[in-house]
mmCIF file of C-alpha atoms in Angstrom:
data_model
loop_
_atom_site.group_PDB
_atom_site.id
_atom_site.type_symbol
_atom_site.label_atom_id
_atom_site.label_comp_id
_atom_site.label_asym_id
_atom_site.label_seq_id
_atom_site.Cartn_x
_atom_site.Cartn_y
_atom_site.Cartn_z
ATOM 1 C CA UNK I 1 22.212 -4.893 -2.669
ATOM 2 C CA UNK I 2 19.402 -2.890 -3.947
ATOM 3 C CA UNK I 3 17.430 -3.362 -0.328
ATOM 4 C CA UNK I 4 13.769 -4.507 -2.365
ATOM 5 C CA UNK I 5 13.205 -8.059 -4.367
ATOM 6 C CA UNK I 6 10.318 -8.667 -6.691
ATOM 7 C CA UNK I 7 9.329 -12.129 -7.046
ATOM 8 C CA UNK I 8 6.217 -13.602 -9.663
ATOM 9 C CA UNK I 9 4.647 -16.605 -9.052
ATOM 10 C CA UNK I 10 1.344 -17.529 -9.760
ATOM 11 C CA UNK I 11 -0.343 -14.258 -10.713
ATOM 12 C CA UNK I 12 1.530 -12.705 -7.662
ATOM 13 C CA UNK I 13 4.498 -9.944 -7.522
ATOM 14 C CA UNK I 14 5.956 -10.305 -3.529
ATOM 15 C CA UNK I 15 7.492 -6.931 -3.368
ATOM 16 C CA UNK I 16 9.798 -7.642 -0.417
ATOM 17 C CA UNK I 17 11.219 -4.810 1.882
ATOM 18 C CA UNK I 18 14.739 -6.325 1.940
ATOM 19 C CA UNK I 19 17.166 -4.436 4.374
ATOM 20 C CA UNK I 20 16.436 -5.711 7.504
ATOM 21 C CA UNK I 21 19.553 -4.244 9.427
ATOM 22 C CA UNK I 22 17.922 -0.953 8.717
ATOM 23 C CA UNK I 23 14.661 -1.898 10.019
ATOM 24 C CA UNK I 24 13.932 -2.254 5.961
ATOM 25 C CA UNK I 25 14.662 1.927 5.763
ATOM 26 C CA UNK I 26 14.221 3.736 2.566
ATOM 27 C CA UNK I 27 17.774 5.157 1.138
ATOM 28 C CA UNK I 28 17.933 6.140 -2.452
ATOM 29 C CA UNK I 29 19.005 2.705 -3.982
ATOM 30 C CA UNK I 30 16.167 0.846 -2.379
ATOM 31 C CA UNK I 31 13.662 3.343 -3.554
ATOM 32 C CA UNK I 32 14.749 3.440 -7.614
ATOM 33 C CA UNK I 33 14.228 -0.420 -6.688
ATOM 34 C CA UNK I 34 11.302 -0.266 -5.502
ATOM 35 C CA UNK I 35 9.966 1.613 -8.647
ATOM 36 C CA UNK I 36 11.244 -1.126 -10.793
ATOM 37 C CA UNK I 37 9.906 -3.449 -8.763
ATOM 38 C CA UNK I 38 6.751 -1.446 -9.372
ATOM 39 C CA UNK I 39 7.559 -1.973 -13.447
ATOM 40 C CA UNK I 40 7.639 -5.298 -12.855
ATOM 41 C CA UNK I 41 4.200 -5.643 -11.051
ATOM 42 C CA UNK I 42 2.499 -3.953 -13.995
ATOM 43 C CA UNK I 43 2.792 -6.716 -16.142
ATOM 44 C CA UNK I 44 -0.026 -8.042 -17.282
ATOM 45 C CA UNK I 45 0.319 -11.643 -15.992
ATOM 46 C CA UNK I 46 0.289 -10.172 -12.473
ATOM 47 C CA UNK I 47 -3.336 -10.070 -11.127
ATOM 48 C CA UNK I 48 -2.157 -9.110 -7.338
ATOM 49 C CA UNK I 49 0.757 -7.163 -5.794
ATOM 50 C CA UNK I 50 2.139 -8.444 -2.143
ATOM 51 C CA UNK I 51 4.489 -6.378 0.040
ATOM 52 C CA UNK I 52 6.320 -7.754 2.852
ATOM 53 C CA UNK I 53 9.169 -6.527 4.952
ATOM 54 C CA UNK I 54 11.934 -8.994 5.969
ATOM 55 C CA UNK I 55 13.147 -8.920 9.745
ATOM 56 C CA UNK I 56 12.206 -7.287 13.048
ATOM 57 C CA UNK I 57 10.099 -4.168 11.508
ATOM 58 C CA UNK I 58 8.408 -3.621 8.508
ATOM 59 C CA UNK I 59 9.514 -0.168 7.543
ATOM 60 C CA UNK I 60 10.903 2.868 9.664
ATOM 61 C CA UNK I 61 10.597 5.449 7.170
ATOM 62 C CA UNK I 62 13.257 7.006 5.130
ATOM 63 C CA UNK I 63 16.657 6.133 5.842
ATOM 64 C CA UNK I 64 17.820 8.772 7.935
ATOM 65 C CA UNK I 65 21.728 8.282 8.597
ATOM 66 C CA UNK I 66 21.886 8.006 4.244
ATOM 67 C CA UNK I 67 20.302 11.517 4.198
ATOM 68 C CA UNK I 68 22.664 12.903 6.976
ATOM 69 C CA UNK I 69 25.390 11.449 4.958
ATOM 70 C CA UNK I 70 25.079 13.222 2.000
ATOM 71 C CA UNK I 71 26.794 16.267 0.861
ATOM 72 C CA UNK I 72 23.756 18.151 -0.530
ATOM 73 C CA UNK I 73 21.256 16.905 2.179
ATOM 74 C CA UNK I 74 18.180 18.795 1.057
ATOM 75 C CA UNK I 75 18.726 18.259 -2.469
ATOM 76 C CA UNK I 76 19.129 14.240 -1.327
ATOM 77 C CA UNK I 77 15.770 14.389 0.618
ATOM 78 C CA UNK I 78 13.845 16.085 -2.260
ATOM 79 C CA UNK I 79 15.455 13.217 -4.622
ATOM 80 C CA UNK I 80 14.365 10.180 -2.334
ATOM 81 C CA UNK I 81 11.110 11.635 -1.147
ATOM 82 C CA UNK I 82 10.307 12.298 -5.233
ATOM 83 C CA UNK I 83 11.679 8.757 -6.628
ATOM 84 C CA UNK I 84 10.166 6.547 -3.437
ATOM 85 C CA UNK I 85 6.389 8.736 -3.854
ATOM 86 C CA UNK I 86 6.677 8.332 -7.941
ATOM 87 C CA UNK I 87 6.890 3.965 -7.271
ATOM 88 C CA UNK I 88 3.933 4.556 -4.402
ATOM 89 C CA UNK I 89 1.765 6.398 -6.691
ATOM 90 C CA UNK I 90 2.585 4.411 -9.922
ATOM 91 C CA UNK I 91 1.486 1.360 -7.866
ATOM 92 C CA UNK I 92 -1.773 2.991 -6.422
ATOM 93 C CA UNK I 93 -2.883 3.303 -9.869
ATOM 94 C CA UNK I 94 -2.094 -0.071 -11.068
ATOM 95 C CA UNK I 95 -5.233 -1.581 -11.544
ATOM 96 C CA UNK I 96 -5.040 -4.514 -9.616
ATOM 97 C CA UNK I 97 -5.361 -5.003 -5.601
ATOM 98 C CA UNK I 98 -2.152 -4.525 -3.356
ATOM 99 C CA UNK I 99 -2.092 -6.748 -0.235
ATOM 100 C CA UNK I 100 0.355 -5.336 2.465
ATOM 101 C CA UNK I 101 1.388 -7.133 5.611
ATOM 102 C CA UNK I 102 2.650 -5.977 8.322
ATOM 103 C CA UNK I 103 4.420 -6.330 11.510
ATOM 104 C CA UNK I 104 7.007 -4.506 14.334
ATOM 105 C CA UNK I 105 6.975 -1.427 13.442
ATOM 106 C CA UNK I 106 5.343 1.291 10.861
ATOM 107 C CA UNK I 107 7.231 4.506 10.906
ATOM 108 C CA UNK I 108 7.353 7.930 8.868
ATOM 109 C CA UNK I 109 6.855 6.722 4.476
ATOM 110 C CA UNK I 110 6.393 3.276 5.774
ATOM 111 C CA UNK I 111 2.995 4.537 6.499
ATOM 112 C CA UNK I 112 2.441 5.227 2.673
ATOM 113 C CA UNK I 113 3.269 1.818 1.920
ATOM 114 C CA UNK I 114 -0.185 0.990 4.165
ATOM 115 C CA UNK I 115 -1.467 3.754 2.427
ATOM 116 C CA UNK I 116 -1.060 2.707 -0.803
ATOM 117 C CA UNK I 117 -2.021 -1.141 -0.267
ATOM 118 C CA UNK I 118 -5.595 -1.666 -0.589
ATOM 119 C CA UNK I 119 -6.008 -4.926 1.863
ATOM 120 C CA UNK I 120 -3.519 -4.531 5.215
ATOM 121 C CA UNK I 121 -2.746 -7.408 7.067
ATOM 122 C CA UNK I 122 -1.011 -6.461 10.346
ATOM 123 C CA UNK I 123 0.497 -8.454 13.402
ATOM 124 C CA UNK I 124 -1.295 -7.916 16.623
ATOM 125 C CA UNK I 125 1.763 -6.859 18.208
ATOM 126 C CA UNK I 126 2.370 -3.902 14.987
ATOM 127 C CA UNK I 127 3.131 -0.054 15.988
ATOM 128 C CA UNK I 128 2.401 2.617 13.718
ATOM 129 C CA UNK I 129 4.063 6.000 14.064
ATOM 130 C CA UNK I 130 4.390 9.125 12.199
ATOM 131 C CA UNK I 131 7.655 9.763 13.230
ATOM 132 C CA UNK I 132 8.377 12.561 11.404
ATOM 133 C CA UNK I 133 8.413 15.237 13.888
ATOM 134 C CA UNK I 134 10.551 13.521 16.239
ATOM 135 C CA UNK I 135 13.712 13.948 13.691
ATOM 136 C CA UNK I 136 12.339 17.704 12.734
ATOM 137 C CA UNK I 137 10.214 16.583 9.329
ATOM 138 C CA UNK I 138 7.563 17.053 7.934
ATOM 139 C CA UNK I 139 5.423 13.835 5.958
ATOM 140 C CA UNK I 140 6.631 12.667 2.501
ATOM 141 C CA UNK I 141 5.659 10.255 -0.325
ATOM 142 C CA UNK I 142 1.589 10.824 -0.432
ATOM 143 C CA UNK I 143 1.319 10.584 3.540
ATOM 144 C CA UNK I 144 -0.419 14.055 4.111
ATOM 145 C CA UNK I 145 -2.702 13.390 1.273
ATOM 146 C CA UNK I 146 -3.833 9.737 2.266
ATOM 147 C CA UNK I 147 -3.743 9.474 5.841
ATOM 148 C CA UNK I 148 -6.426 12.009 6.364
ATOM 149 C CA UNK I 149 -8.853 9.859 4.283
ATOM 150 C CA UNK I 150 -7.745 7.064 5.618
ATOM 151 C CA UNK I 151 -8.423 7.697 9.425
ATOM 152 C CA UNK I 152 -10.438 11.153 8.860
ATOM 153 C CA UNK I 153 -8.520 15.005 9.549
ATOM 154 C CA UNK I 154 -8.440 15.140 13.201
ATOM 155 C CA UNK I 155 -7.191 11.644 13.802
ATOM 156 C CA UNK I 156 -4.549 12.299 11.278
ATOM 157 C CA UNK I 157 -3.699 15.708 12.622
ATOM 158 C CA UNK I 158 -3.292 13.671 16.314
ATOM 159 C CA UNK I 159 -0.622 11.361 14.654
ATOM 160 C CA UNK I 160 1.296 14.529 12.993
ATOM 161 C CA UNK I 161 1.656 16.926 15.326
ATOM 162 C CA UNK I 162 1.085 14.410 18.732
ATOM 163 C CA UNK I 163 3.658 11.596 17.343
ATOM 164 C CA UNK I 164 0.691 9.839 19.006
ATOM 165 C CA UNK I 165 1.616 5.799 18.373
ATOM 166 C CA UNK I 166 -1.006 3.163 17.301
ATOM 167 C CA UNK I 167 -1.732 -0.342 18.138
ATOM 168 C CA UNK I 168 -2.303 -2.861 15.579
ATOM 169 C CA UNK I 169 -6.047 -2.762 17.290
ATOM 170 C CA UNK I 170 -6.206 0.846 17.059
ATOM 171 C CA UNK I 171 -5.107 0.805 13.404
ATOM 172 C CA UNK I 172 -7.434 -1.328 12.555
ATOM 173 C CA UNK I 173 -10.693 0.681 14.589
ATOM 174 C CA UNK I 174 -9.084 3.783 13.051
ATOM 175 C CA UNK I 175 -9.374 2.178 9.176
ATOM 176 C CA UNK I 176 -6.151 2.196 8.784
ATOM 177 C CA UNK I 177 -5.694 -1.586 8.218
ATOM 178 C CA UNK I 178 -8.083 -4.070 7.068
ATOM 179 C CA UNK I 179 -7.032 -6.772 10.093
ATOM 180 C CA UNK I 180 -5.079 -7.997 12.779
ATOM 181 C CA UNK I 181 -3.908 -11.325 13.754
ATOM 182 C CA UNK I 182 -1.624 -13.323 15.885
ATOM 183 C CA UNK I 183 2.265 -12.229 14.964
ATOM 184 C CA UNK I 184 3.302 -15.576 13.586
ATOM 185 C CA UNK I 185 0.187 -15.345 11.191
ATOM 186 C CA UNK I 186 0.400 -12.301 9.265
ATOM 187 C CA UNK I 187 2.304 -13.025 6.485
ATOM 188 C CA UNK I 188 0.767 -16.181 5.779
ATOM 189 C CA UNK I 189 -2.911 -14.669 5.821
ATOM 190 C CA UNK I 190 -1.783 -11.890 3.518
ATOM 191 C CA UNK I 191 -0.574 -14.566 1.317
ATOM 192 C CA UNK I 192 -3.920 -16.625 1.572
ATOM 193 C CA UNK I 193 -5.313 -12.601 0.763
ATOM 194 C CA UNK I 194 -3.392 -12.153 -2.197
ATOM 195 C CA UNK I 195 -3.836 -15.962 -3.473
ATOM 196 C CA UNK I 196 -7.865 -15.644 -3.433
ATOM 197 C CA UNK I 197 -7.769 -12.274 -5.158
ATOM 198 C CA UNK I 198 -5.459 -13.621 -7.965
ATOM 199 C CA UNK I 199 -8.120 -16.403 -8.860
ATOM 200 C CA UNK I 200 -10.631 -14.163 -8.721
ATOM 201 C CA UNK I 201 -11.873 -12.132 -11.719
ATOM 202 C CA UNK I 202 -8.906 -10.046 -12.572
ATOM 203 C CA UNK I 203 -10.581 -6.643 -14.709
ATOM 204 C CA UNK I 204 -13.760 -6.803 -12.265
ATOM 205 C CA UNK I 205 -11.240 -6.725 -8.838
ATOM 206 C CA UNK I 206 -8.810 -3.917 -10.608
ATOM 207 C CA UNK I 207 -11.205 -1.521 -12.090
ATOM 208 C CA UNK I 208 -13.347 -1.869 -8.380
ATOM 209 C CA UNK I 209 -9.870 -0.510 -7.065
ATOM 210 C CA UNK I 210 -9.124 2.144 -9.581
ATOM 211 C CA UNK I 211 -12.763 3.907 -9.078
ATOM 212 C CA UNK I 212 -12.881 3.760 -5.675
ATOM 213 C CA UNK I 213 -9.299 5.275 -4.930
ATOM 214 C CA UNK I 214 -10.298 7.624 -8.127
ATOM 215 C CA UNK I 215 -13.083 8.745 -6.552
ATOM 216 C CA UNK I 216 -11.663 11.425 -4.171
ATOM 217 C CA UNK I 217 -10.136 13.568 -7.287
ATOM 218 C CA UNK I 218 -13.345 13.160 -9.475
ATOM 219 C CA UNK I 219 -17.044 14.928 -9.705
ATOM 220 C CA UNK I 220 -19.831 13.078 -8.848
ATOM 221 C CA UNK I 221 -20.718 13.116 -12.729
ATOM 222 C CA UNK I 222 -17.765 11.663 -13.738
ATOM 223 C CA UNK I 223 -17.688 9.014 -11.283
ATOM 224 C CA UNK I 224 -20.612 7.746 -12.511
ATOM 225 C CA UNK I 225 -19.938 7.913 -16.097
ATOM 226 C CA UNK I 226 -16.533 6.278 -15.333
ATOM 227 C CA UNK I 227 -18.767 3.597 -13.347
ATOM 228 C CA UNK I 228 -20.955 2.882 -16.435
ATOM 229 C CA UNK I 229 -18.730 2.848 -19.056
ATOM 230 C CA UNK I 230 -16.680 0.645 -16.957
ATOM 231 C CA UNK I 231 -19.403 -2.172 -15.912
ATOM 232 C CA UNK I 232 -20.090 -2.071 -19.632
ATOM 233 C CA UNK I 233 -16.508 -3.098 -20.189
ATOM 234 C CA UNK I 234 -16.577 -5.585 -17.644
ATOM 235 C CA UNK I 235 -19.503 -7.661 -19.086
ATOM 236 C CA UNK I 236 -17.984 -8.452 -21.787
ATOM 237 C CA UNK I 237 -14.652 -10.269 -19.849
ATOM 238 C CA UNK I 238 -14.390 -13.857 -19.764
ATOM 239 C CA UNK I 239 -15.024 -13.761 -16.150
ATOM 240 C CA UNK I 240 -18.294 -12.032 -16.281
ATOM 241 C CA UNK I 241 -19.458 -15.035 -18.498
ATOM 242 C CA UNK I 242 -18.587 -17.411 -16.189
ATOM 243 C CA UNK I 243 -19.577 -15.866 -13.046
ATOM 244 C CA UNK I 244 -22.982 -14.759 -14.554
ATOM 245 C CA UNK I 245 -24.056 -18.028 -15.917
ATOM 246 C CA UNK I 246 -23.100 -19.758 -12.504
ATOM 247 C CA UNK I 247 -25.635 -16.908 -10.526
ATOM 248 C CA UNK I 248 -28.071 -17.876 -12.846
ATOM 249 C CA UNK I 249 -27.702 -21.681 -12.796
ATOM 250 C CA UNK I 250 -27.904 -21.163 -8.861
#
């Protein structure tokens, strides 16, 4: 068992977290799945990407017993670290949204799944941990790069080198997810989330994505000459039509 599922349905590819007796742990299987689950998401029939995490926790990181079972365990780490941050960043630059939600726990690279999802849905009852200094490591898979413009340098800096834990409530104050609700309802609302986006005007939502997360690596120039060659594009999508003539009809 590969420990992630892909499913398509309606516009949507559920990228499930699927190794629940590991608290849904990284090991090197489940991340080469994960990046094909990522192939599968690009497709252009998929307007929205959904991740979920089956069982008690949503992620706890890497899968630490794999990487103290290996013979060569720094040449392991570098491998998973490498092949699980290659399917986080391919999916980050997928233009279309990614709706995460989440619930239990958040440790370690599970935090660069939130990372990488644009919309976070998290149950109220959700903890979110580095982690990484408690086994004697330092972050992996795009955590040290996002986090701090996520929740700002200091904050981030508190979680590192404080293992300092969040709430759910906390995450959500800090930026780090988008909202909270009752434990039973997460999933569901991320799946009301990721329905709404997929009927809603596919190039216009995905290109919104791709400048804003673009922005931090780009000059103020070419932001906006990426902006207007863009909005030119988007004008002429079927969407834009339809959406345009009903705002002026109003």
């Amino acid at each position: 068992m590969s420990g992630v599922r892909c499913v398509v349905d309606g516009g949507i590819a559920r990228i499930t977290l699927a190794r629940p007796d590991a608290s849904n742990s990284v090991d090197m299987a489940a991340a080469r799945a994960f990046g094909e689950a990522v192939d599968q998401a690009g497709d252009p029939a998929v307007r929205v990407v959904l991740l979920t995490g089956e069982g008690k926790r949503f992620c706890a990181g890497g899968d630490v017993a794999s990487m103290m079972a290996a013979e060569d365990r720094s040449g392991y780490l570098n491998e998973l670290a490498a092949t699980l941050g290659d399917g986080l960043l391919r999916l980050t630059e997928l233009a279309k949204p990614v709706v995460a939600a989440v619930h239990g726990a958040v440790a370690g690279a599970g935090l660069a799944f939130v990372l990488t999802a644009d919309l976070v849905v998290a149950a109220r009852s959700t903890k979110f941990l580095m982690a990484y200094a408690g086994v004697g490591l330092t972050p992996d898979c795009g955590v040290s790069y996002l986090l701090p413009r996520a929740v700002g340098q200091q904050r981030a800096l508190e979680m590192a080198l404080m293992n300092r834990p969040l709430t759910a409530e906390e995450a959500r104050e800090w930026g780090l997810v988008t909202e909270v609700v009752d434990d039973e309802a997460a999933v569901s609302r991320a799946e009301e989330v990721a329905a709404q986006l997929a009927a809603g005007p596919a190039f216009a939502l995905g290109q919104a994505k791709r400048l804003l997360r673009s922005s931090w690596t780009v000059s103020p120039q070419q932001s906006v000459t990426d902006e207007a060659e863009t909005i030119s594009r988007a004008i002429g999508t079927d969407d834009a039509a339809r959406l345009i003539d009903a705002f002026l009809k109003r």
